[in-house]
């Protein structure tokens, strides 16, 4: 690390291990560090930069909006917020949207909305059934909703009311339903757990269970939404319409913005129930508009599915060659089981070779390339991964 930057390293809280690299700029699928060294980026800010680094449409939208209107506050309408709300509503089964700045904030909003609905229509029912190994964010309530091992005690006491069921086991959900239950909340594909998809029968059974017991079905699509899984939203592929959905990550393509969407029947906040200084901030939502227009443009999602297929085929071949485990994927969200806990070692070796990878669990790698990656970039990454695995053998 260059000496001018190294001396302030300790000024940042050490909340995550960081390599001695300072990234200076990005361009599409690539990042460049302080020595102008190039990295192929298959992390893309944790599935955030859906259009890659510094995409022209977002740069244009931000610079135009920045010179026009940065902020008016959430108690006034602004044009890009209205446009983004319209785009989200007209392309989903939902009727209303609330904008936030992070995935956790959107999920907090979903939890509050479900509890509000429970107070209004279900005699104060408040329990939200969530799932083992799920991830919903890092606020106190969303950590309590998450099923990450160890998170039940780390900042005890937890926020009450998040009993945990087992993914893809409908009986485990049914067993938790009681008069206090108001909703079931899940990721259509558990991302941080290592790209674990729900199966279609389970999600359909869950919808039925919710209908039979007057419960809200909440999908956390912070990671799976916005084209990541090959359709605009992952739940579309299961033929199930949820009551509430949250978006984050890819929605701003690198700019912090999130959204809470609800069907009219449960969109029941009263004045003052929900808010946030930066919610619907014109600058942030202008990036969201640019992203949504791009995702909805002719052939974009289809091309992104091809990126996913090419990567999956390459990973399957690599898995065979090096005797690794299964490849799981939906669209351009993929994981490769390693059959050992070599994940962190591979991530480090890959970075040294100029390839950025992520190991959400020590036993698997996760791949979140830009949705507009081109075939040559996918081949390049696969070639690098193969070389790295060979050297580590
Ligand atoms: C990343 C993520 C979150 C949290 O989003 P933040 O923007 O980090 O608060 C919530 N849910 C899921 C499924 C995620 O992948």
mmCIF file of C-alpha atoms and ligand atoms in Angstrom:
data_model
loop_
_atom_site.group_PDB
_atom_site.id
_atom_site.type_symbol
_atom_site.label_atom_id
_atom_site.label_comp_id
_atom_site.label_asym_id
_atom_site.label_seq_id
_atom_site.Cartn_x
_atom_site.Cartn_y
_atom_site.Cartn_z
ATOM 1 C CA UNK A 1 0.000 0.000 0.000
ATOM 2 C CA UNK A 2 1.290 3.473 -0.800
ATOM 3 C CA UNK A 3 2.618 5.236 2.285
ATOM 4 C CA UNK A 4 0.338 8.308 2.008
ATOM 5 C CA UNK A 5 -2.685 6.049 2.411
ATOM 6 C CA UNK A 6 -1.233 3.445 4.754
ATOM 7 C CA UNK A 7 -0.971 5.783 7.732
ATOM 8 C CA UNK A 8 -4.749 6.311 7.960
ATOM 9 C CA UNK A 9 -5.582 2.606 7.692
ATOM 10 C CA UNK A 10 -6.071 2.303 11.447
ATOM 11 C CA UNK A 11 -8.524 5.201 11.391
ATOM 12 C CA UNK A 12 -11.130 2.848 9.920
ATOM 13 C CA UNK A 13 -12.879 0.518 12.351
ATOM 14 C CA UNK A 14 -11.650 -3.011 11.738
ATOM 15 C CA UNK A 15 -15.064 -4.537 11.066
ATOM 16 C CA UNK A 16 -13.774 -6.805 8.301
ATOM 17 C CA UNK A 17 -10.352 -8.058 7.212
ATOM 18 C CA UNK A 18 -9.126 -6.017 4.256
ATOM 19 C CA UNK A 19 -6.208 -6.783 1.926
ATOM 20 C CA UNK A 20 -3.478 -4.158 1.504
ATOM 21 C CA UNK A 21 -4.928 -2.813 -1.712
ATOM 22 C CA UNK A 22 -6.554 0.531 -2.394
ATOM 23 C CA UNK A 23 -8.885 0.511 -5.362
ATOM 24 C CA UNK A 24 -8.717 3.737 -7.332
ATOM 25 C CA UNK A 25 -11.053 3.221 -10.259
ATOM 26 C CA UNK A 26 -13.305 0.746 -12.002
ATOM 27 C CA UNK A 27 -14.318 0.132 -15.572
ATOM 28 C CA UNK A 28 -17.000 -2.404 -16.437
ATOM 29 C CA UNK A 29 -15.871 -5.838 -15.273
ATOM 30 C CA UNK A 30 -12.509 -4.527 -14.038
ATOM 31 C CA UNK A 31 -11.065 -2.744 -11.015
ATOM 32 C CA UNK A 32 -7.700 -0.963 -10.846
ATOM 33 C CA UNK A 33 -5.623 -0.522 -7.693
ATOM 34 C CA UNK A 34 -3.203 2.212 -6.594
ATOM 35 C CA UNK A 35 -0.463 0.664 -8.743
ATOM 36 C CA UNK A 36 -2.813 0.542 -11.736
ATOM 37 C CA UNK A 37 -2.936 -3.236 -11.439
ATOM 38 C CA UNK A 38 -6.074 -4.679 -13.075
ATOM 39 C CA UNK A 39 -8.465 -7.141 -11.448
ATOM 40 C CA UNK A 40 -11.395 -8.973 -13.018
ATOM 41 C CA UNK A 41 -14.165 -8.369 -10.504
ATOM 42 C CA UNK A 42 -16.602 -11.211 -9.874
ATOM 43 C CA UNK A 43 -17.709 -9.732 -6.554
ATOM 44 C CA UNK A 44 -18.921 -6.368 -7.907
ATOM 45 C CA UNK A 45 -19.487 -4.909 -4.454
ATOM 46 C CA UNK A 46 -21.488 -8.000 -3.384
ATOM 47 C CA UNK A 47 -23.845 -8.179 -6.362
ATOM 48 C CA UNK A 48 -24.365 -4.419 -6.192
ATOM 49 C CA UNK A 49 -22.758 -3.172 -9.416
ATOM 50 C CA UNK A 50 -25.172 -4.984 -11.709
ATOM 51 C CA UNK A 51 -24.006 -2.911 -14.691
ATOM 52 C CA UNK A 52 -20.320 -3.166 -13.747
ATOM 53 C CA UNK A 53 -18.057 -0.343 -12.620
ATOM 54 C CA UNK A 54 -18.757 3.263 -13.681
ATOM 55 C CA UNK A 55 -21.407 2.423 -16.301
ATOM 56 C CA UNK A 56 -22.104 5.327 -18.637
ATOM 57 C CA UNK A 57 -25.873 5.367 -17.956
ATOM 58 C CA UNK A 58 -25.369 5.812 -14.206
ATOM 59 C CA UNK A 59 -22.545 8.339 -14.607
ATOM 60 C CA UNK A 60 -24.785 10.393 -16.919
ATOM 61 C CA UNK A 61 -27.833 10.118 -14.658
ATOM 62 C CA UNK A 62 -25.833 11.146 -11.575
ATOM 63 C CA UNK A 63 -24.058 14.068 -13.172
ATOM 64 C CA UNK A 64 -27.270 15.411 -14.725
ATOM 65 C CA UNK A 65 -29.193 15.004 -11.470
ATOM 66 C CA UNK A 66 -26.343 16.383 -9.303
ATOM 67 C CA UNK A 67 -26.320 19.639 -11.226
ATOM 68 C CA UNK A 68 -30.134 19.849 -11.232
ATOM 69 C CA UNK A 69 -31.284 18.848 -7.712
ATOM 70 C CA UNK A 70 -29.405 16.897 -5.032
ATOM 71 C CA UNK A 71 -31.900 16.789 -2.209
ATOM 72 C CA UNK A 72 -35.291 18.100 -1.160
ATOM 73 C CA UNK A 73 -36.112 15.769 1.743
ATOM 74 C CA UNK A 74 -38.689 12.984 1.915
ATOM 75 C CA UNK A 75 -41.655 15.251 2.701
ATOM 76 C CA UNK A 76 -41.697 16.591 -0.861
ATOM 77 C CA UNK A 77 -42.176 14.835 -4.200
ATOM 78 C CA UNK A 78 -39.254 14.763 -6.605
ATOM 79 C CA UNK A 79 -39.341 13.726 -10.259
ATOM 80 C CA UNK A 80 -36.858 10.794 -10.323
ATOM 81 C CA UNK A 81 -38.455 9.240 -7.194
ATOM 82 C CA UNK A 82 -41.856 9.342 -8.879
ATOM 83 C CA UNK A 83 -40.380 7.842 -12.034
ATOM 84 C CA UNK A 84 -38.599 5.022 -10.179
ATOM 85 C CA UNK A 85 -41.724 4.236 -8.139
ATOM 86 C CA UNK A 86 -43.696 4.019 -11.373
ATOM 87 C CA UNK A 87 -41.129 1.727 -13.001
ATOM 88 C CA UNK A 88 -41.084 -0.628 -10.008
ATOM 89 C CA UNK A 89 -44.853 -0.764 -9.613
ATOM 90 C CA UNK A 90 -45.670 -1.206 -13.291
ATOM 91 C CA UNK A 91 -43.203 -4.090 -13.557
ATOM 92 C CA UNK A 92 -44.199 -6.033 -10.420
ATOM 93 C CA UNK A 93 -47.254 -7.310 -8.567
ATOM 94 C CA UNK A 94 -46.935 -4.537 -5.964
ATOM 95 C CA UNK A 95 -48.866 -1.272 -5.627
ATOM 96 C CA UNK A 96 -46.763 1.041 -3.466
ATOM 97 C CA UNK A 97 -43.115 1.627 -2.640
ATOM 98 C CA UNK A 98 -41.059 3.250 0.126
ATOM 99 C CA UNK A 99 -37.440 4.150 -0.625
ATOM 100 C CA UNK A 100 -34.557 3.658 1.806
ATOM 101 C CA UNK A 101 -30.789 3.629 1.539
ATOM 102 C CA UNK A 102 -29.775 0.080 2.513
ATOM 103 C CA UNK A 103 -31.140 -3.441 2.356
ATOM 104 C CA UNK A 104 -31.357 -3.644 6.130
ATOM 105 C CA UNK A 105 -33.398 -0.445 6.190
ATOM 106 C CA UNK A 106 -35.826 -1.854 3.620
ATOM 107 C CA UNK A 107 -36.150 -5.054 5.671
ATOM 108 C CA UNK A 108 -36.715 -3.060 8.869
ATOM 109 C CA UNK A 109 -39.498 -1.334 6.965
ATOM 110 C CA UNK A 110 -40.970 -4.690 5.916
ATOM 111 C CA UNK A 111 -40.902 -5.915 9.519
ATOM 112 C CA UNK A 112 -42.570 -2.715 10.719
ATOM 113 C CA UNK A 113 -45.192 -2.877 7.980
ATOM 114 C CA UNK A 114 -46.068 -6.481 8.878
ATOM 115 C CA UNK A 115 -46.326 -5.580 12.570
ATOM 116 C CA UNK A 116 -48.474 -2.553 11.722
ATOM 117 C CA UNK A 117 -50.770 -4.780 9.643
ATOM 118 C CA UNK A 118 -50.914 -7.220 12.552
ATOM 119 C CA UNK A 119 -51.950 -4.399 14.896
ATOM 120 C CA UNK A 120 -54.608 -3.140 12.505
ATOM 121 C CA UNK A 121 -56.059 -6.410 11.248
ATOM 122 C CA UNK A 122 -54.815 -9.370 13.344
ATOM 123 C CA UNK A 123 -55.290 -8.423 17.005
ATOM 124 C CA UNK A 124 -51.686 -7.412 17.479
ATOM 125 C CA UNK A 125 -50.064 -10.510 15.964
ATOM 126 C CA UNK A 126 -46.358 -9.714 15.481
ATOM 127 C CA UNK A 127 -44.303 -12.861 14.998
ATOM 128 C CA UNK A 128 -42.516 -13.211 11.673
ATOM 129 C CA UNK A 129 -41.298 -16.693 10.828
ATOM 130 C CA UNK A 130 -37.835 -16.583 9.243
ATOM 131 C CA UNK A 131 -35.323 -19.292 8.316
ATOM 132 C CA UNK A 132 -32.154 -20.948 9.572
ATOM 133 C CA UNK A 133 -29.068 -19.608 7.753
ATOM 134 C CA UNK A 134 -30.989 -16.661 6.325
ATOM 135 C CA UNK A 135 -29.476 -13.173 6.072
ATOM 136 C CA UNK A 136 -31.551 -10.012 6.297
ATOM 137 C CA UNK A 137 -29.096 -7.312 7.394
ATOM 138 C CA UNK A 138 -27.169 -5.893 10.335
ATOM 139 C CA UNK A 139 -29.555 -3.717 12.297
ATOM 140 C CA UNK A 140 -30.750 -5.225 15.581
ATOM 141 C CA UNK A 141 -34.109 -6.342 14.183
ATOM 142 C CA UNK A 142 -32.721 -7.669 10.911
ATOM 143 C CA UNK A 143 -29.921 -9.516 12.755
ATOM 144 C CA UNK A 144 -32.629 -11.051 14.946
ATOM 145 C CA UNK A 145 -34.589 -12.008 11.835
ATOM 146 C CA UNK A 146 -31.456 -13.564 10.317
ATOM 147 C CA UNK A 147 -30.675 -17.221 10.944
ATOM 148 C CA UNK A 148 -26.909 -16.840 10.901
ATOM 149 C CA UNK A 149 -25.170 -19.094 13.410
ATOM 150 C CA UNK A 150 -24.073 -17.099 16.472
ATOM 151 C CA UNK A 151 -26.199 -14.061 15.707
ATOM 152 C CA UNK A 152 -28.743 -14.981 18.375
ATOM 153 C CA UNK A 153 -26.313 -14.090 21.173
ATOM 154 C CA UNK A 154 -23.825 -11.618 19.710
ATOM 155 C CA UNK A 155 -25.767 -8.470 20.672
ATOM 156 C CA UNK A 156 -28.181 -9.985 23.159
ATOM 157 C CA UNK A 157 -30.956 -9.445 23.888
ATOM 158 C CA UNK A 158 -32.405 -10.004 20.453
ATOM 159 C CA UNK A 159 -35.456 -8.270 19.074
ATOM 160 C CA UNK A 160 -38.310 -10.640 19.875
ATOM 161 C CA UNK A 161 -40.600 -12.449 17.496
ATOM 162 C CA UNK A 162 -38.554 -14.187 14.805
ATOM 163 C CA UNK A 163 -39.004 -17.961 15.219
ATOM 164 C CA UNK A 164 -36.808 -19.916 12.784
ATOM 165 C CA UNK A 165 -38.010 -22.609 10.407
ATOM 166 C CA UNK A 166 -36.027 -24.817 8.005
ATOM 167 C CA UNK A 167 -35.852 -23.801 4.341
ATOM 168 C CA UNK A 168 -37.709 -26.118 1.941
ATOM 169 C CA UNK A 169 -39.487 -27.889 4.830
ATOM 170 C CA UNK A 170 -43.107 -26.713 4.933
ATOM 171 C CA UNK A 171 -43.891 -28.719 8.071
ATOM 172 C CA UNK A 172 -41.223 -26.797 9.962
ATOM 173 C CA UNK A 173 -43.094 -23.597 9.079
ATOM 174 C CA UNK A 174 -46.569 -24.934 9.827
ATOM 175 C CA UNK A 175 -45.337 -26.052 13.259
ATOM 176 C CA UNK A 176 -44.439 -22.442 14.157
ATOM 177 C CA UNK A 177 -47.742 -20.818 13.129
ATOM 178 C CA UNK A 178 -49.865 -19.612 16.052
ATOM 179 C CA UNK A 179 -52.247 -16.761 16.874
ATOM 180 C CA UNK A 180 -49.302 -14.328 17.187
ATOM 181 C CA UNK A 181 -47.951 -15.084 13.698
ATOM 182 C CA UNK A 182 -48.270 -12.249 11.209
ATOM 183 C CA UNK A 183 -45.884 -13.107 8.364
ATOM 184 C CA UNK A 184 -43.281 -15.405 6.842
ATOM 185 C CA UNK A 185 -40.123 -13.784 5.479
ATOM 186 C CA UNK A 186 -37.487 -15.403 3.289
ATOM 187 C CA UNK A 187 -34.880 -14.941 0.593
ATOM 188 C CA UNK A 188 -35.987 -16.742 -2.603
ATOM 189 C CA UNK A 189 -32.361 -17.822 -2.815
ATOM 190 C CA UNK A 190 -30.308 -17.674 0.363
ATOM 191 C CA UNK A 191 -27.328 -15.656 -0.826
ATOM 192 C CA UNK A 192 -24.976 -15.369 2.149
ATOM 193 C CA UNK A 193 -25.691 -19.022 3.014
ATOM 194 C CA UNK A 194 -24.063 -19.964 -0.304
ATOM 195 C CA UNK A 195 -26.706 -19.558 -3.040
ATOM 196 C CA UNK A 196 -29.300 -22.008 -1.709
ATOM 197 C CA UNK A 197 -32.526 -21.719 -3.753
ATOM 198 C CA UNK A 198 -35.975 -22.455 -2.361
ATOM 199 C CA UNK A 199 -37.759 -25.070 -4.395
ATOM 200 C CA UNK A 200 -40.927 -24.125 -6.265
ATOM 201 C CA UNK A 201 -43.233 -26.550 -4.439
ATOM 202 C CA UNK A 202 -42.067 -25.133 -1.119
ATOM 203 C CA UNK A 203 -42.692 -21.521 -2.100
ATOM 204 C CA UNK A 204 -46.127 -22.431 -3.487
ATOM 205 C CA UNK A 205 -46.939 -24.318 -0.277
ATOM 206 C CA UNK A 206 -45.757 -21.301 1.700
ATOM 207 C CA UNK A 207 -48.082 -19.009 -0.293
ATOM 208 C CA UNK A 208 -50.947 -21.427 0.419
ATOM 209 C CA UNK A 209 -50.061 -21.590 4.120
ATOM 210 C CA UNK A 210 -50.047 -17.785 4.265
ATOM 211 C CA UNK A 211 -53.418 -17.571 2.493
ATOM 212 C CA UNK A 212 -54.978 -20.206 4.766
ATOM 213 C CA UNK A 213 -53.768 -18.487 7.938
ATOM 214 C CA UNK A 214 -53.996 -14.829 6.861
ATOM 215 C CA UNK A 215 -50.247 -14.280 6.969
ATOM 216 C CA UNK A 216 -48.158 -11.955 4.840
ATOM 217 C CA UNK A 217 -45.526 -13.460 2.573
ATOM 218 C CA UNK A 218 -42.420 -11.255 2.546
ATOM 219 C CA UNK A 219 -39.599 -11.874 0.079
ATOM 220 C CA UNK A 220 -36.198 -10.337 0.753
ATOM 221 C CA UNK A 221 -34.925 -9.788 -2.781
ATOM 222 C CA UNK A 222 -32.132 -7.449 -1.726
ATOM 223 C CA UNK A 223 -29.644 -9.819 -3.371
ATOM 224 C CA UNK A 224 -31.829 -11.745 -5.843
ATOM 225 C CA UNK A 225 -33.794 -8.799 -7.256
ATOM 226 C CA UNK A 226 -32.985 -6.386 -10.076
ATOM 227 C CA UNK A 227 -32.063 -8.933 -12.716
ATOM 228 C CA UNK A 228 -29.494 -10.866 -10.699
ATOM 229 C CA UNK A 229 -31.265 -14.202 -11.139
ATOM 230 C CA UNK A 230 -32.210 -13.784 -14.801
ATOM 231 C CA UNK A 231 -35.655 -12.228 -14.321
ATOM 232 C CA UNK A 232 -36.391 -8.789 -12.911
ATOM 233 C CA UNK A 233 -37.271 -10.411 -9.556
ATOM 234 C CA UNK A 234 -36.484 -13.994 -8.520
ATOM 235 C CA UNK A 235 -39.985 -14.810 -7.247
ATOM 236 C CA UNK A 236 -41.343 -14.445 -10.800
ATOM 237 C CA UNK A 237 -39.659 -17.753 -11.632
ATOM 238 C CA UNK A 238 -41.688 -19.572 -8.989
ATOM 239 C CA UNK A 239 -45.155 -18.426 -10.070
ATOM 240 C CA UNK A 240 -45.814 -17.001 -6.616
ATOM 241 C CA UNK A 241 -46.910 -13.447 -5.797
ATOM 242 C CA UNK A 242 -45.673 -12.219 -2.408
ATOM 243 C CA UNK A 243 -47.368 -9.467 -0.381
ATOM 244 C CA UNK A 244 -44.201 -7.543 0.416
ATOM 245 C CA UNK A 245 -40.782 -7.392 -1.261
ATOM 246 C CA UNK A 246 -37.556 -5.625 -0.414
ATOM 247 C CA UNK A 247 -34.854 -4.555 -2.860
ATOM 248 C CA UNK A 248 -31.393 -3.105 -2.357
ATOM 249 C CA UNK A 249 -27.957 -3.960 -3.712
ATOM 250 C CA UNK A 250 -28.401 -3.944 -7.534
ATOM 251 C CA UNK A 251 -31.194 -1.348 -7.518
ATOM 252 C CA UNK A 252 -28.738 1.568 -7.512
ATOM 253 C CA UNK A 253 -25.968 -0.173 -9.444
ATOM 254 C CA UNK A 254 -23.442 1.032 -6.824
ATOM 255 C CA UNK A 255 -25.378 3.996 -5.418
ATOM 256 C CA UNK A 256 -26.987 3.373 -2.000
ATOM 257 C CA UNK A 257 -30.711 2.928 -2.483
ATOM 258 C CA UNK A 258 -33.220 0.325 -1.349
ATOM 259 C CA UNK A 259 -36.950 -0.163 -1.648
ATOM 260 C CA UNK A 260 -39.833 -1.681 0.282
ATOM 261 C CA UNK A 261 -42.727 -2.692 -1.958
ATOM 262 C CA UNK A 262 -46.183 -3.792 -0.830
ATOM 263 C CA UNK A 263 -49.511 -4.763 -2.266
ATOM 264 C CA UNK A 264 -52.345 -2.321 -1.573
ATOM 265 C CA UNK A 265 -54.029 -4.754 0.847
ATOM 266 C CA UNK A 266 -51.138 -4.549 3.319
ATOM 267 C CA UNK A 267 -49.653 -1.134 2.494
ATOM 268 C CA UNK A 268 -51.008 0.287 5.753
ATOM 269 C CA UNK A 269 -48.500 2.765 7.190
ATOM 270 C CA UNK A 270 -50.083 5.886 8.657
ATOM 271 C CA UNK A 271 -48.387 9.275 8.592
ATOM 272 C CA UNK A 272 -45.278 9.199 10.769
ATOM 273 C CA UNK A 273 -44.939 5.393 10.948
ATOM 274 C CA UNK A 274 -42.028 5.227 8.541
ATOM 275 C CA UNK A 275 -39.487 7.690 7.240
ATOM 276 C CA UNK A 276 -35.803 8.443 6.761
ATOM 277 C CA UNK A 277 -33.892 11.583 5.850
ATOM 278 C CA UNK A 278 -32.353 10.108 2.703
ATOM 279 C CA UNK A 279 -35.341 8.040 1.520
ATOM 280 C CA UNK A 280 -36.083 8.781 -2.124
ATOM 281 C CA UNK A 281 -33.166 11.178 -2.342
ATOM 282 C CA UNK A 282 -33.203 12.532 -5.947
ATOM 283 C CA UNK A 283 -29.547 11.709 -6.598
ATOM 284 C CA UNK A 284 -29.864 8.096 -5.413
ATOM 285 C CA UNK A 285 -33.162 7.416 -7.143
ATOM 286 C CA UNK A 286 -31.838 8.857 -10.417
ATOM 287 C CA UNK A 287 -29.321 5.990 -10.391
ATOM 288 C CA UNK A 288 -32.195 3.585 -9.720
ATOM 289 C CA UNK A 289 -34.056 4.929 -12.736
ATOM 290 C CA UNK A 290 -30.981 4.420 -14.934
ATOM 291 C CA UNK A 291 -30.581 0.851 -13.667
ATOM 292 C CA UNK A 292 -34.246 -0.061 -14.095
ATOM 293 C CA UNK A 293 -34.424 1.393 -17.611
ATOM 294 C CA UNK A 294 -31.345 -0.643 -18.538
ATOM 295 C CA UNK A 295 -32.649 -3.895 -16.996
ATOM 296 C CA UNK A 296 -35.951 -3.418 -18.849
ATOM 297 C CA UNK A 297 -34.310 -2.578 -22.177
ATOM 298 C CA UNK A 298 -34.693 -5.032 -25.036
ATOM 299 C CA UNK A 299 -32.617 -8.191 -24.652
ATOM 300 C CA UNK A 300 -30.740 -7.109 -21.502
ATOM 301 C CA UNK A 301 -31.991 -9.808 -19.142
ATOM 302 C CA UNK A 302 -31.738 -12.432 -21.848
ATOM 303 C CA UNK A 303 -28.060 -11.546 -22.365
ATOM 304 C CA UNK A 304 -27.491 -11.674 -18.583
ATOM 305 C CA UNK A 305 -28.915 -15.200 -18.503
ATOM 306 C CA UNK A 306 -26.333 -16.183 -21.132
ATOM 307 C CA UNK A 307 -23.562 -14.824 -18.884
ATOM 308 C CA UNK A 308 -24.885 -17.050 -16.094
ATOM 309 C CA UNK A 309 -25.138 -20.101 -18.340
ATOM 310 C CA UNK A 310 -21.628 -19.660 -19.723
ATOM 311 C CA UNK A 311 -20.204 -19.249 -16.235
ATOM 312 C CA UNK A 312 -22.150 -22.262 -14.919
ATOM 313 C CA UNK A 313 -20.923 -24.477 -17.754
ATOM 314 C CA UNK A 314 -17.347 -23.385 -17.168
ATOM 315 C CA UNK A 315 -17.608 -23.962 -13.422
ATOM 316 C CA UNK A 316 -19.103 -27.413 -13.972
ATOM 317 C CA UNK A 317 -16.159 -28.350 -16.186
ATOM 318 C CA UNK A 318 -13.737 -27.018 -13.547
ATOM 319 C CA UNK A 319 -15.586 -28.933 -10.837
ATOM 320 C CA UNK A 320 -15.193 -32.139 -12.830
ATOM 321 C CA UNK A 321 -11.544 -31.526 -13.611
ATOM 322 C CA UNK A 322 -10.589 -30.780 -9.994
ATOM 323 C CA UNK A 323 -13.075 -33.150 -8.362
ATOM 324 C CA UNK A 324 -14.998 -30.382 -6.572
ATOM 325 C CA UNK A 325 -18.679 -30.264 -5.628
ATOM 326 C CA UNK A 326 -21.926 -29.029 -7.144
ATOM 327 C CA UNK A 327 -22.559 -25.782 -8.992
ATOM 328 C CA UNK A 328 -25.699 -23.985 -7.805
ATOM 329 C CA UNK A 329 -27.149 -21.048 -9.633
ATOM 330 C CA UNK A 330 -30.027 -18.867 -10.704
ATOM 331 C CA UNK A 331 -29.172 -16.453 -13.482
ATOM 332 C CA UNK A 332 -25.898 -14.708 -12.733
ATOM 333 C CA UNK A 333 -25.787 -15.663 -9.038
ATOM 334 C CA UNK A 334 -23.674 -18.784 -8.720
ATOM 335 C CA UNK A 335 -21.855 -20.895 -6.175
ATOM 336 C CA UNK A 336 -19.315 -23.680 -6.485
ATOM 337 C CA UNK A 337 -19.045 -26.214 -3.656
ATOM 338 C CA UNK A 338 -15.398 -26.993 -2.955
ATOM 339 C CA UNK A 339 -15.656 -30.192 -0.933
ATOM 340 C CA UNK A 340 -13.144 -28.686 1.521
ATOM 341 C CA UNK A 341 -12.694 -25.430 3.432
ATOM 342 C CA UNK A 342 -10.296 -24.031 0.822
ATOM 343 C CA UNK A 343 -12.513 -20.998 0.061
ATOM 344 C CA UNK A 344 -10.469 -18.296 1.832
ATOM 345 C CA UNK A 345 -7.185 -19.679 0.453
ATOM 346 C CA UNK A 346 -8.577 -19.672 -3.098
ATOM 347 C CA UNK A 347 -9.929 -16.124 -2.683
ATOM 348 C CA UNK A 348 -6.460 -14.898 -1.627
ATOM 349 C CA UNK A 349 -4.634 -16.761 -4.389
ATOM 350 C CA UNK A 350 -7.157 -15.502 -6.958
ATOM 351 C CA UNK A 351 -6.720 -11.894 -5.845
ATOM 352 C CA UNK A 352 -2.971 -12.222 -6.216
ATOM 353 C CA UNK A 353 -3.602 -13.406 -9.792
ATOM 354 C CA UNK A 354 -5.973 -10.494 -10.516
ATOM 355 C CA UNK A 355 -9.350 -12.163 -9.989
ATOM 356 C CA UNK A 356 -11.734 -11.055 -7.238
ATOM 357 C CA UNK A 357 -13.853 -13.868 -5.783
ATOM 358 C CA UNK A 358 -15.985 -14.278 -2.674
ATOM 359 C CA UNK A 359 -16.328 -17.225 -0.295
ATOM 360 C CA UNK A 360 -19.566 -16.693 1.674
ATOM 361 C CA UNK A 361 -18.774 -19.950 3.493
ATOM 362 C CA UNK A 362 -15.315 -21.539 3.699
ATOM 363 C CA UNK A 363 -16.558 -24.521 1.682
ATOM 364 C CA UNK A 364 -17.930 -22.616 -1.294
ATOM 365 C CA UNK A 365 -17.210 -19.788 -3.699
ATOM 366 C CA UNK A 366 -19.863 -17.345 -4.875
ATOM 367 C CA UNK A 367 -19.842 -15.576 -8.233
ATOM 368 C CA UNK A 368 -21.641 -12.249 -8.804
ATOM 369 C CA UNK A 369 -20.345 -10.886 -12.123
ATOM 370 C CA UNK A 370 -21.726 -7.755 -13.739
ATOM 371 C CA UNK A 371 -24.926 -8.696 -15.570
ATOM 372 C CA UNK A 372 -23.583 -7.080 -18.752
ATOM 373 C CA UNK A 373 -20.325 -9.068 -18.740
ATOM 374 C CA UNK A 374 -19.152 -10.253 -22.137
ATOM 375 C CA UNK A 375 -18.175 -13.764 -23.114
ATOM 376 C CA UNK A 376 -14.429 -13.020 -23.290
ATOM 377 C CA UNK A 377 -14.467 -11.757 -19.679
ATOM 378 C CA UNK A 378 -16.186 -14.921 -18.463
ATOM 379 C CA UNK A 379 -13.602 -17.022 -20.306
ATOM 380 C CA UNK A 380 -10.790 -14.963 -18.826
ATOM 381 C CA UNK A 381 -12.093 -15.471 -15.270
ATOM 382 C CA UNK A 382 -12.616 -19.191 -15.783
ATOM 383 C CA UNK A 383 -9.084 -19.484 -17.174
ATOM 384 C CA UNK A 384 -7.655 -17.689 -14.143
ATOM 385 C CA UNK A 385 -9.651 -19.850 -11.721
ATOM 386 C CA UNK A 386 -8.437 -23.014 -13.430
ATOM 387 C CA UNK A 387 -4.835 -21.834 -13.222
ATOM 388 C CA UNK A 388 -5.209 -20.965 -9.536
ATOM 389 C CA UNK A 389 -6.747 -24.332 -8.652
ATOM 390 C CA UNK A 390 -3.945 -26.069 -10.552
ATOM 391 C CA UNK A 391 -1.284 -24.195 -8.608
ATOM 392 C CA UNK A 392 -2.988 -24.896 -5.292
ATOM 393 C CA UNK A 393 -3.278 -28.619 -6.007
HETATM 394 C C1 LIG B 1 -27.053 -7.704 1.515
HETATM 395 C C2 LIG B 1 -28.352 -8.202 2.002
HETATM 396 C C3 LIG B 1 -29.087 -7.504 2.973
HETATM 397 C C4 LIG B 1 -28.564 -6.269 3.667
HETATM 398 O O1 LIG B 1 -28.379 -5.206 2.820
HETATM 399 P P1 LIG B 1 -27.501 -3.945 3.329
HETATM 400 O O2 LIG B 1 -27.569 -2.970 2.201
HETATM 401 O O3 LIG B 1 -26.130 -4.465 3.601
HETATM 402 O O4 LIG B 1 -28.139 -3.446 4.562
HETATM 403 C C5 LIG B 1 -30.337 -7.990 3.318
HETATM 404 N N1 LIG B 1 -30.820 -9.105 2.761
HETATM 405 C C6 LIG B 1 -30.152 -9.802 1.836
HETATM 406 C C7 LIG B 1 -30.766 -11.023 1.236
HETATM 407 C C8 LIG B 1 -28.877 -9.390 1.427
HETATM 408 O O5 LIG B 1 -28.188 -10.100 0.533
#
